[in-house]
């Protein structure tokens, strides 16, 4: 039974990275070493290139592959679910408390297993294209209410039919821990004036999201059905889609968000696979009206992934939790998003990133952005450990985490963090 | 004098690819050969990897960048390197220079008939951005969607508006384009959208630039430095499914209505080659904000043409004559705006202008405008009428600058519409 599996590697109870997880990332074991694929276990990282060089991937799909000698996970992502399952089986065996191959080989083990504190995490994939969706009904209603003035008119007429998305900037997707510089830009003309202002954004915000990495892609002109979509999904990360609300508001009509988003987008470093999330599968929200046939899933499901956002002001010793949400609230599933993305023949590639959009839940404590929490800047957000906010201040650090509670084990994502630096003059 | 330069390679008078042009592309010399950088001259392609292997470029950096399967490494080197390579090529191709001219073995390996090669994507495009820089196009479409009085969005005269496009579906001229299926607005009186093959398939005449050296995340490129980050220009067709676009685009912008395919011409014409055609850009009123105000505001006089060839027709009918110079926002303003928030550009990024429409009805850059939203018929000179594209239609975009005794052209940006699956 999966929950009974145990590794010879020391894993504290409650760890985010037990043998039931095994998320993939890319890391450097030391400064100057090349990046290579790795898997998290307890407080260690398993170097997959070392295992591959030692011939330990013996299965039919991986034995002759050089995917673990690459500087990114794109090649492994391209191989598809049968290869991912084969790798998982191999890794769970090699890490098992009952398996001597790695456990008893001191030289190999010390080369292959490195303390996480020593590893420098890198971007896990080369992202060819990044798409951001808008899949939370609560978030769409909250923001629509702010912009249109009433809850009845809040949802755009297409929202319950179209998994609305827009292309984001791939170049500025960065890894957790990267500082985010407050952007400057044009903002709406002040009351009574004609011309816009140009200044540092005064309404800097975070957006709590999750994102999936695409596995095998599809050729241009072909589609991926909603029932096949899961085979094209490698795994999940947490994402912070930092937003400059004032820049966004002035620019976004008619062609959508642009500079208000592209100054930085942060992802967590460990990609948690669908296999690891299987114990947390749950029902997705009912859809009314029913989705169009091409979006109607034979087996509609989502994942119960509790999400948390904490804010730590400069100089504070403790971060204050300001949001408890859950991936399961999302109206549009990852399979519906992926199928929609290809229905016109658009081609996805391995390593593409598809994000959910801000994940807000049904109550005040579960809102995924400060825009919503502060009701458009009108209400103060109290920080438990002191202070209040409407939007982000310089020096603020935003920390997003996600941990699924299993039967005797947890499956976590690490942290998605970033600190705001003042505008560069 | 540049106009007097002549190549030993036979170049027909009026050719798009005289020695004054020398655009860069990536090609395969034969089936199965690897892609490599090349330059067009007359009806030939010069294989830059062959010249590099023969030690004809100075220094290891230039030599290695032409052994790549894309132009990204060369783009990253920046203007000093591009100028040096241009000088070297103009010398090697010159009628007066024996190095290549008289070396039969090297010459036959390095210079290949264009008809024999297969053109490939010239760069790996990390990100593709589409701007909205034509005032005429913005006014025409705004009039269709809003009203004449409210045609231009309130931000249009201040913001070089742009949106991120789909990089994976940018394809090279000659690639077939499949009519997309998708959701379209609920028919009159109904609540639910339809799902069907797009009935309002359109083209968009644009030009696009490839970025050279990039900038680090968190830094900006000033509008006066922007030109040094621009490698060169191609023609672009931003195919659009107007019915899919209309239903999806509020509030987050165009998405599936665009991402089924975007075509570019294969030869990247450099700023150096376009220098003789620089001209004044339209006056801006109100004046641009300081970060967008150019010390040296210029654009380029590039005549553009769109022709449509229905299935089975022997001749294409010209349906648009426009010009790059009409654009209100320049490429330098677009690039500076793109980085003003600290966004990082990279070598090989693609920045497109948006549909280029001119001031009269013969210079419109899309069928949406020519047909006035589908209300008016577009007459095809060689027979037939259109409102939007039919299956089997081929759209051919060309651009040729007329110089003093020579032309500088871009080749073709073409694509044929296949029926929906």
PDB file of N, CA and C in Angstrom, chain A residues 101-179:
ATOM      1  N   UNK A 101      20.262  -1.633  -3.471  1.00  0.00           N
ATOM      2  CA  UNK A 101      21.048  -1.087  -4.591  1.00  0.00           C
ATOM      3  C   UNK A 101      21.694   0.253  -4.275  1.00  0.00           C
ATOM      4  N   UNK A 102      20.893   1.183  -3.795  1.00  0.00           N
ATOM      5  CA  UNK A 102      21.408   2.516  -3.475  1.00  0.00           C
ATOM      6  C   UNK A 102      21.698   2.604  -1.969  1.00  0.00           C
ATOM      7  N   UNK A 103      20.808   1.965  -1.215  1.00  0.00           N
ATOM      8  CA  UNK A 103      20.877   2.033   0.254  1.00  0.00           C
ATOM      9  C   UNK A 103      22.234   1.597   0.778  1.00  0.00           C
ATOM     10  N   UNK A 104      22.791   0.536   0.177  1.00  0.00           N
ATOM     11  CA  UNK A 104      24.020  -0.057   0.714  1.00  0.00           C
ATOM     12  C   UNK A 104      25.273   0.295  -0.087  1.00  0.00           C
ATOM     13  N   UNK A 105      25.123   1.052  -1.155  1.00  0.00           N
ATOM     14  CA  UNK A 105      26.294   1.421  -1.965  1.00  0.00           C
ATOM     15  C   UNK A 105      26.743   2.819  -1.556  1.00  0.00           C
ATOM     16  N   UNK A 106      27.668   2.888  -0.603  1.00  0.00           N
ATOM     17  CA  UNK A 106      28.056   4.177  -0.012  1.00  0.00           C
ATOM     18  C   UNK A 106      28.516   5.203  -1.036  1.00  0.00           C
ATOM     19  N   UNK A 107      29.373   4.781  -1.969  1.00  0.00           N
ATOM     20  CA  UNK A 107      29.924   5.716  -2.959  1.00  0.00           C
ATOM     21  C   UNK A 107      28.812   6.297  -3.824  1.00  0.00           C
ATOM     22  N   UNK A 108      28.017   5.390  -4.384  1.00  0.00           N
ATOM     23  CA  UNK A 108      26.949   5.829  -5.288  1.00  0.00           C
ATOM     24  C   UNK A 108      25.943   6.683  -4.542  1.00  0.00           C
ATOM     25  N   UNK A 109      25.599   6.249  -3.338  1.00  0.00           N
ATOM     26  CA  UNK A 109      24.580   6.944  -2.561  1.00  0.00           C
ATOM     27  C   UNK A 109      25.025   8.361  -2.215  1.00  0.00           C
ATOM     28  N   UNK A 110      26.278   8.529  -1.832  1.00  0.00           N
ATOM     29  CA  UNK A 110      26.727   9.872  -1.447  1.00  0.00           C
ATOM     30  C   UNK A 110      26.863  10.777  -2.668  1.00  0.00           C
ATOM     31  N   UNK A 111      27.035  10.165  -3.836  1.00  0.00           N
ATOM     32  CA  UNK A 111      27.100  10.967  -5.061  1.00  0.00           C
ATOM     33  C   UNK A 111      25.696  11.346  -5.529  1.00  0.00           C
ATOM     34  N   UNK A 112      24.766  10.409  -5.311  1.00  0.00           N
ATOM     35  CA  UNK A 112      23.425  10.597  -5.876  1.00  0.00           C
ATOM     36  C   UNK A 112      22.501  11.393  -4.969  1.00  0.00           C
ATOM     37  N   UNK A 113      22.750  11.378  -3.674  1.00  0.00           N
ATOM     38  CA  UNK A 113      21.810  12.020  -2.751  1.00  0.00           C
ATOM     39  C   UNK A 113      22.504  13.177  -2.055  1.00  0.00           C
ATOM     40  N   UNK A 114      21.974  14.380  -2.276  1.00  0.00           N
ATOM     41  CA  UNK A 114      22.616  15.614  -1.807  1.00  0.00           C
ATOM     42  C   UNK A 114      21.683  16.357  -0.869  1.00  0.00           C
ATOM     43  N   UNK A 115      22.208  16.976   0.191  1.00  0.00           N
ATOM     44  CA  UNK A 115      21.315  17.760   1.057  1.00  0.00           C
ATOM     45  C   UNK A 115      20.638  18.876   0.263  1.00  0.00           C
ATOM     46  N   UNK A 116      19.320  19.039   0.462  1.00  0.00           N
ATOM     47  CA  UNK A 116      18.577  20.071  -0.253  1.00  0.00           C
ATOM     48  C   UNK A 116      19.161  21.446   0.029  1.00  0.00           C
ATOM     49  N   UNK A 117      19.721  21.650   1.212  1.00  0.00           N
ATOM     50  CA  UNK A 117      20.275  22.947   1.586  1.00  0.00           C
ATOM     51  C   UNK A 117      21.482  23.303   0.710  1.00  0.00           C
ATOM     52  N   UNK A 118      22.079  22.311   0.089  1.00  0.00           N
ATOM     53  CA  UNK A 118      23.259  22.518  -0.753  1.00  0.00           C
ATOM     54  C   UNK A 118      22.902  22.723  -2.208  1.00  0.00           C
ATOM     55  N   UNK A 119      21.707  22.277  -2.590  1.00  0.00           N
ATOM     56  CA  UNK A 119      21.332  22.317  -4.004  1.00  0.00           C
ATOM     57  C   UNK A 119      20.788  23.694  -4.358  1.00  0.00           C
ATOM     58  N   UNK A 120      21.185  24.208  -5.527  1.00  0.00           N
ATOM     59  CA  UNK A 120      20.592  25.462  -6.014  1.00  0.00           C
ATOM     60  C   UNK A 120      19.551  25.092  -7.061  1.00  0.00           C
ATOM     61  N   UNK A 121      18.302  25.426  -6.787  1.00  0.00           N
ATOM     62  CA  UNK A 121      17.231  25.080  -7.712  1.00  0.00           C
ATOM     63  C   UNK A 121      17.253  26.016  -8.918  1.00  0.00           C
ATOM     64  N   UNK A 122      16.952  25.460 -10.103  1.00  0.00           N
ATOM     65  CA  UNK A 122      16.880  26.245 -11.327  1.00  0.00           C
ATOM     66  C   UNK A 122      15.505  26.060 -11.953  1.00  0.00           C
ATOM     67  N   UNK A 123      15.213  26.825 -13.018  1.00  0.00           N
ATOM     68  CA  UNK A 123      13.958  26.640 -13.740  1.00  0.00           C
ATOM     69  C   UNK A 123      13.897  25.198 -14.215  1.00  0.00           C
ATOM     70  N   UNK A 124      12.790  24.504 -13.952  1.00  0.00           N
ATOM     71  CA  UNK A 124      12.753  23.071 -14.273  1.00  0.00           C
ATOM     72  C   UNK A 124      12.600  22.777 -15.762  1.00  0.00           C
ATOM     73  N   UNK A 125      12.151  23.763 -16.535  1.00  0.00           N
ATOM     74  CA  UNK A 125      11.966  23.508 -17.963  1.00  0.00           C
ATOM     75  C   UNK A 125      12.193  24.785 -18.751  1.00  0.00           C
ATOM     76  N   UNK A 126      12.436  24.616 -20.030  1.00  0.00           N
ATOM     77  CA  UNK A 126      12.441  25.750 -20.949  1.00  0.00           C
ATOM     78  C   UNK A 126      10.991  25.933 -21.370  1.00  0.00           C
ATOM     79  N   UNK A 127      10.418  27.070 -21.035  1.00  0.00           N
ATOM     80  CA  UNK A 127       8.993  27.304 -21.270  1.00  0.00           C
ATOM     81  C   UNK A 127       8.797  27.954 -22.629  1.00  0.00           C
ATOM     82  N   UNK A 128       8.289  27.199 -23.598  1.00  0.00           N
ATOM     83  CA  UNK A 128       8.094  27.733 -24.943  1.00  0.00           C
ATOM     84  C   UNK A 128       6.980  28.761 -24.979  1.00  0.00           C
ATOM     85  N   UNK A 129       5.907  28.483 -24.279  1.00  0.00           N
ATOM     86  CA  UNK A 129       4.773  29.405 -24.185  1.00  0.00           C
ATOM     87  C   UNK A 129       4.137  29.259 -22.803  1.00  0.00           C
ATOM     88  N   UNK A 130       3.664  30.372 -22.262  1.00  0.00           N
ATOM     89  CA  UNK A 130       3.001  30.375 -20.959  1.00  0.00           C
ATOM     90  C   UNK A 130       1.613  30.985 -21.139  1.00  0.00           C
ATOM     91  N   UNK A 131       0.588  30.269 -20.705  1.00  0.00           N
ATOM     92  CA  UNK A 131      -0.796  30.732 -20.810  1.00  0.00           C
ATOM     93  C   UNK A 131      -1.381  30.867 -19.413  1.00  0.00           C
ATOM     94  N   UNK A 132      -2.119  31.929 -19.187  1.00  0.00           N
ATOM     95  CA  UNK A 132      -2.800  32.109 -17.912  1.00  0.00           C
ATOM     96  C   UNK A 132      -4.304  32.037 -18.153  1.00  0.00           C
ATOM     97  N   UNK A 133      -4.980  31.189 -17.410  1.00  0.00           N
ATOM     98  CA  UNK A 133      -6.432  31.078 -17.522  1.00  0.00           C
ATOM     99  C   UNK A 133      -7.112  31.925 -16.450  1.00  0.00           C
ATOM    100  N   UNK A 134      -8.397  31.754 -16.299  1.00  0.00           N
ATOM    101  CA  UNK A 134      -9.225  32.654 -15.465  1.00  0.00           C
ATOM    102  C   UNK A 134     -10.316  31.786 -14.837  1.00  0.00           C
ATOM    103  N   UNK A 135      -9.883  30.633 -14.281  1.00  0.00           N
ATOM    104  CA  UNK A 135     -10.796  29.520 -14.015  1.00  0.00           C
ATOM    105  C   UNK A 135     -11.538  29.522 -12.691  1.00  0.00           C
ATOM    106  N   UNK A 136     -11.321  30.546 -11.847  1.00  0.00           N
ATOM    107  CA  UNK A 136     -12.031  30.600 -10.572  1.00  0.00           C
ATOM    108  C   UNK A 136     -13.260  31.482 -10.701  1.00  0.00           C
ATOM    109  N   UNK A 137     -14.424  30.895 -10.456  1.00  0.00           N
ATOM    110  CA  UNK A 137     -15.661  31.666 -10.557  1.00  0.00           C
ATOM    111  C   UNK A 137     -15.690  32.750  -9.481  1.00  0.00           C
ATOM    112  N   UNK A 138     -15.216  32.400  -8.297  1.00  0.00           N
ATOM    113  CA  UNK A 138     -15.218  33.361  -7.186  1.00  0.00           C
ATOM    114  C   UNK A 138     -14.348  34.576  -7.532  1.00  0.00           C
ATOM    115  N   UNK A 139     -13.177  34.317  -8.065  1.00  0.00           N
ATOM    116  CA  UNK A 139     -12.281  35.406  -8.432  1.00  0.00           C
ATOM    117  C   UNK A 139     -12.891  36.257  -9.548  1.00  0.00           C
ATOM    118  N   UNK A 140     -13.473  35.611 -10.540  1.00  0.00           N
ATOM    119  CA  UNK A 140     -14.083  36.343 -11.653  1.00  0.00           C
ATOM    120  C   UNK A 140     -15.246  37.206 -11.155  1.00  0.00           C
ATOM    121  N   UNK A 141     -16.035  36.664 -10.230  1.00  0.00           N
ATOM    122  CA  UNK A 141     -17.162  37.431  -9.692  1.00  0.00           C
ATOM    123  C   UNK A 141     -16.662  38.588  -8.826  1.00  0.00           C
ATOM    124  N   UNK A 142     -15.670  38.313  -7.974  1.00  0.00           N
ATOM    125  CA  UNK A 142     -15.136  39.378  -7.110  1.00  0.00           C
ATOM    126  C   UNK A 142     -14.579  40.530  -7.927  1.00  0.00           C
ATOM    127  N   UNK A 143     -13.744  40.220  -8.916  1.00  0.00           N
ATOM    128  CA  UNK A 143     -13.122  41.293  -9.698  1.00  0.00           C
ATOM    129  C   UNK A 143     -14.146  41.954 -10.617  1.00  0.00           C
ATOM    130  N   UNK A 144     -15.044  41.150 -11.162  1.00  0.00           N
ATOM    131  CA  UNK A 144     -16.100  41.717 -12.003  1.00  0.00           C
ATOM    132  C   UNK A 144     -16.979  42.676 -11.226  1.00  0.00           C
ATOM    133  N   UNK A 145     -17.264  42.322  -9.979  1.00  0.00           N
ATOM    134  CA  UNK A 145     -18.074  43.201  -9.130  1.00  0.00           C
ATOM    135  C   UNK A 145     -17.361  44.530  -8.906  1.00  0.00           C
ATOM    136  N   UNK A 146     -16.044  44.464  -8.675  1.00  0.00           N
ATOM    137  CA  UNK A 146     -15.268  45.689  -8.464  1.00  0.00           C
ATOM    138  C   UNK A 146     -15.293  46.573  -9.705  1.00  0.00           C
ATOM    139  N   UNK A 147     -15.182  45.961 -10.877  1.00  0.00           N
ATOM    140  CA  UNK A 147     -15.070  46.759 -12.101  1.00  0.00           C
ATOM    141  C   UNK A 147     -16.399  47.182 -12.696  1.00  0.00           C
ATOM    142  N   UNK A 148     -17.424  46.333 -12.527  1.00  0.00           N
ATOM    143  CA  UNK A 148     -18.698  46.651 -13.158  1.00  0.00           C
ATOM    144  C   UNK A 148     -19.730  47.180 -12.180  1.00  0.00           C
ATOM    145  N   UNK A 149     -19.427  47.076 -10.891  1.00  0.00           N
ATOM    146  CA  UNK A 149     -20.285  47.723  -9.896  1.00  0.00           C
ATOM    147  C   UNK A 149     -21.347  46.859  -9.271  1.00  0.00           C
ATOM    148  N   UNK A 150     -21.705  45.745  -9.871  1.00  0.00           N
ATOM    149  CA  UNK A 150     -22.732  44.920  -9.225  1.00  0.00           C
ATOM    150  C   UNK A 150     -22.413  43.451  -9.410  1.00  0.00           C
ATOM    151  N   UNK A 151     -22.836  42.660  -8.438  1.00  0.00           N
ATOM    152  CA  UNK A 151     -22.565  41.221  -8.486  1.00  0.00           C
ATOM    153  C   UNK A 151     -23.312  40.553  -9.641  1.00  0.00           C
ATOM    154  N   UNK A 152     -24.498  41.081  -9.976  1.00  0.00           N
ATOM    155  CA  UNK A 152     -25.313  40.471 -11.042  1.00  0.00           C
ATOM    156  C   UNK A 152     -24.616  40.590 -12.395  1.00  0.00           C
ATOM    157  N   UNK A 153     -23.955  41.727 -12.598  1.00  0.00           N
ATOM    158  CA  UNK A 153     -23.298  41.952 -13.892  1.00  0.00           C
ATOM    159  C   UNK A 153     -21.832  41.530 -13.876  1.00  0.00           C
ATOM    160  N   UNK A 154     -21.402  40.921 -12.769  1.00  0.00           N
ATOM    161  CA  UNK A 154     -19.975  40.711 -12.567  1.00  0.00           C
ATOM    162  C   UNK A 154     -19.330  39.798 -13.597  1.00  0.00           C
ATOM    163  N   UNK A 155     -19.951  38.629 -13.831  1.00  0.00           N
ATOM    164  CA  UNK A 155     -19.339  37.672 -14.751  1.00  0.00           C
ATOM    165  C   UNK A 155     -19.540  38.121 -16.191  1.00  0.00           C
ATOM    166  N   UNK A 156     -18.448  38.171 -16.997  1.00  0.00           N
ATOM    167  CA  UNK A 156     -18.628  38.447 -18.424  1.00  0.00           C
ATOM    168  C   UNK A 156     -19.531  37.360 -19.021  1.00  0.00           C
ATOM    169  N   UNK A 157     -20.343  37.693 -20.052  1.00  0.00           N
ATOM    170  CA  UNK A 157     -21.320  36.741 -20.598  1.00  0.00           C
ATOM    171  C   UNK A 157     -20.695  35.440 -21.112  1.00  0.00           C
ATOM    172  N   UNK A 158     -19.405  35.487 -21.486  1.00  0.00           N
ATOM    173  CA  UNK A 158     -18.789  34.273 -22.037  1.00  0.00           C
ATOM    174  C   UNK A 158     -18.205  33.375 -20.943  1.00  0.00           C
ATOM    175  N   UNK A 159     -18.132  33.880 -19.682  1.00  0.00           N
ATOM    176  CA  UNK A 159     -17.335  33.195 -18.669  1.00  0.00           C
ATOM    177  C   UNK A 159     -17.767  31.762 -18.380  1.00  0.00           C
ATOM    178  N   UNK A 160     -19.086  31.504 -18.309  1.00  0.00           N
ATOM    179  CA  UNK A 160     -19.539  30.144 -17.972  1.00  0.00           C
ATOM    180  C   UNK A 160     -19.504  29.194 -19.175  1.00  0.00           C
ATOM    181  N   UNK A 161     -19.093  29.726 -20.346  1.00  0.00           N
ATOM    182  CA  UNK A 161     -19.010  28.869 -21.541  1.00  0.00           C
ATOM    183  C   UNK A 161     -17.573  28.633 -21.993  1.00  0.00           C
ATOM    184  N   UNK A 162     -16.730  29.655 -21.832  1.00  0.00           N
ATOM    185  CA  UNK A 162     -15.356  29.627 -22.355  1.00  0.00           C
ATOM    186  C   UNK A 162     -14.348  29.580 -21.216  1.00  0.00           C
ATOM    187  N   UNK A 163     -13.460  28.589 -21.188  1.00  0.00           N
ATOM    188  CA  UNK A 163     -12.338  28.646 -20.224  1.00  0.00           C
ATOM    189  C   UNK A 163     -11.385  29.750 -20.681  1.00  0.00           C
ATOM    190  N   UNK A 164     -11.728  30.981 -20.358  1.00  0.00           N
ATOM    191  CA  UNK A 164     -11.007  32.147 -20.880  1.00  0.00           C
ATOM    192  C   UNK A 164      -9.534  32.102 -20.477  1.00  0.00           C
ATOM    193  N   UNK A 165      -8.674  32.394 -21.437  1.00  0.00           N
ATOM    194  CA  UNK A 165      -7.243  32.459 -21.154  1.00  0.00           C
ATOM    195  C   UNK A 165      -6.585  33.518 -21.998  1.00  0.00           C
ATOM    196  N   UNK A 166      -5.352  33.858 -21.661  1.00  0.00           N
ATOM    197  CA  UNK A 166      -4.564  34.778 -22.482  1.00  0.00           C
ATOM    198  C   UNK A 166      -3.108  34.332 -22.408  1.00  0.00           C
ATOM    199  N   UNK A 167      -2.353  34.687 -23.443  1.00  0.00           N
ATOM    200  CA  UNK A 167      -0.938  34.323 -23.455  1.00  0.00           C
ATOM    201  C   UNK A 167      -0.191  35.253 -22.514  1.00  0.00           C
ATOM    202  N   UNK A 168       0.697  34.682 -21.693  1.00  0.00           N
ATOM    203  CA  UNK A 168       1.530  35.473 -20.805  1.00  0.00           C
ATOM    204  C   UNK A 168       2.945  35.535 -21.341  1.00  0.00           C
ATOM    205  N   UNK A 169       3.808  36.237 -20.651  1.00  0.00           N
ATOM    206  CA  UNK A 169       5.202  36.416 -21.049  1.00  0.00           C
ATOM    207  C   UNK A 169       6.024  35.263 -20.475  1.00  0.00           C
ATOM    208  N   UNK A 170       6.622  34.459 -21.332  1.00  0.00           N
ATOM    209  CA  UNK A 170       7.398  33.309 -20.854  1.00  0.00           C
ATOM    210  C   UNK A 170       8.746  33.734 -20.264  1.00  0.00           C
ATOM    211  N   UNK A 171       9.364  34.771 -20.831  1.00  0.00           N
ATOM    212  CA  UNK A 171      10.735  35.117 -20.432  1.00  0.00           C
ATOM    213  C   UNK A 171      10.835  35.556 -18.975  1.00  0.00           C
ATOM    214  N   UNK A 172       9.738  36.082 -18.415  1.00  0.00           N
ATOM    215  CA  UNK A 172       9.811  36.606 -17.054  1.00  0.00           C
ATOM    216  C   UNK A 172       9.212  35.657 -16.015  1.00  0.00           C
ATOM    217  N   UNK A 173       9.036  34.385 -16.382  1.00  0.00           N
ATOM    218  CA  UNK A 173       8.682  33.371 -15.377  1.00  0.00           C
ATOM    219  C   UNK A 173       9.981  33.007 -14.663  1.00  0.00           C
ATOM    220  N   UNK A 174       9.999  33.190 -13.344  1.00  0.00           N
ATOM    221  CA  UNK A 174      11.221  32.988 -12.564  1.00  0.00           C
ATOM    222  C   UNK A 174      10.970  32.004 -11.430  1.00  0.00           C
ATOM    223  N   UNK A 175      12.071  31.552 -10.849  1.00  0.00           N
ATOM    224  CA  UNK A 175      11.961  30.556  -9.791  1.00  0.00           C
ATOM    225  C   UNK A 175      11.760  31.218  -8.427  1.00  0.00           C
ATOM    226  N   UNK A 176      11.060  30.504  -7.547  1.00  0.00           N
ATOM    227  CA  UNK A 176      10.874  30.929  -6.176  1.00  0.00           C
ATOM    228  C   UNK A 176      12.184  31.445  -5.602  1.00  0.00           C
ATOM    229  N   UNK A 177      12.107  32.583  -4.901  1.00  0.00           N
ATOM    230  CA  UNK A 177      13.309  33.150  -4.303  1.00  0.00           C
ATOM    231  C   UNK A 177      13.883  34.299  -5.108  1.00  0.00           C
ATOM    232  N   UNK A 178      13.389  34.486  -6.321  1.00  0.00           N
ATOM    233  CA  UNK A 178      13.864  35.595  -7.154  1.00  0.00           C
ATOM    234  C   UNK A 178      13.195  36.885  -6.697  1.00  0.00           C
ATOM    235  N   UNK A 179      13.990  37.945  -6.491  1.00  0.00           N
ATOM    236  CA  UNK A 179      13.409  39.234  -6.120  1.00  0.00           C
ATOM    237  C   UNK A 179      12.588  39.801  -7.269  1.00  0.00           C
TER     238      UNK A 179
END
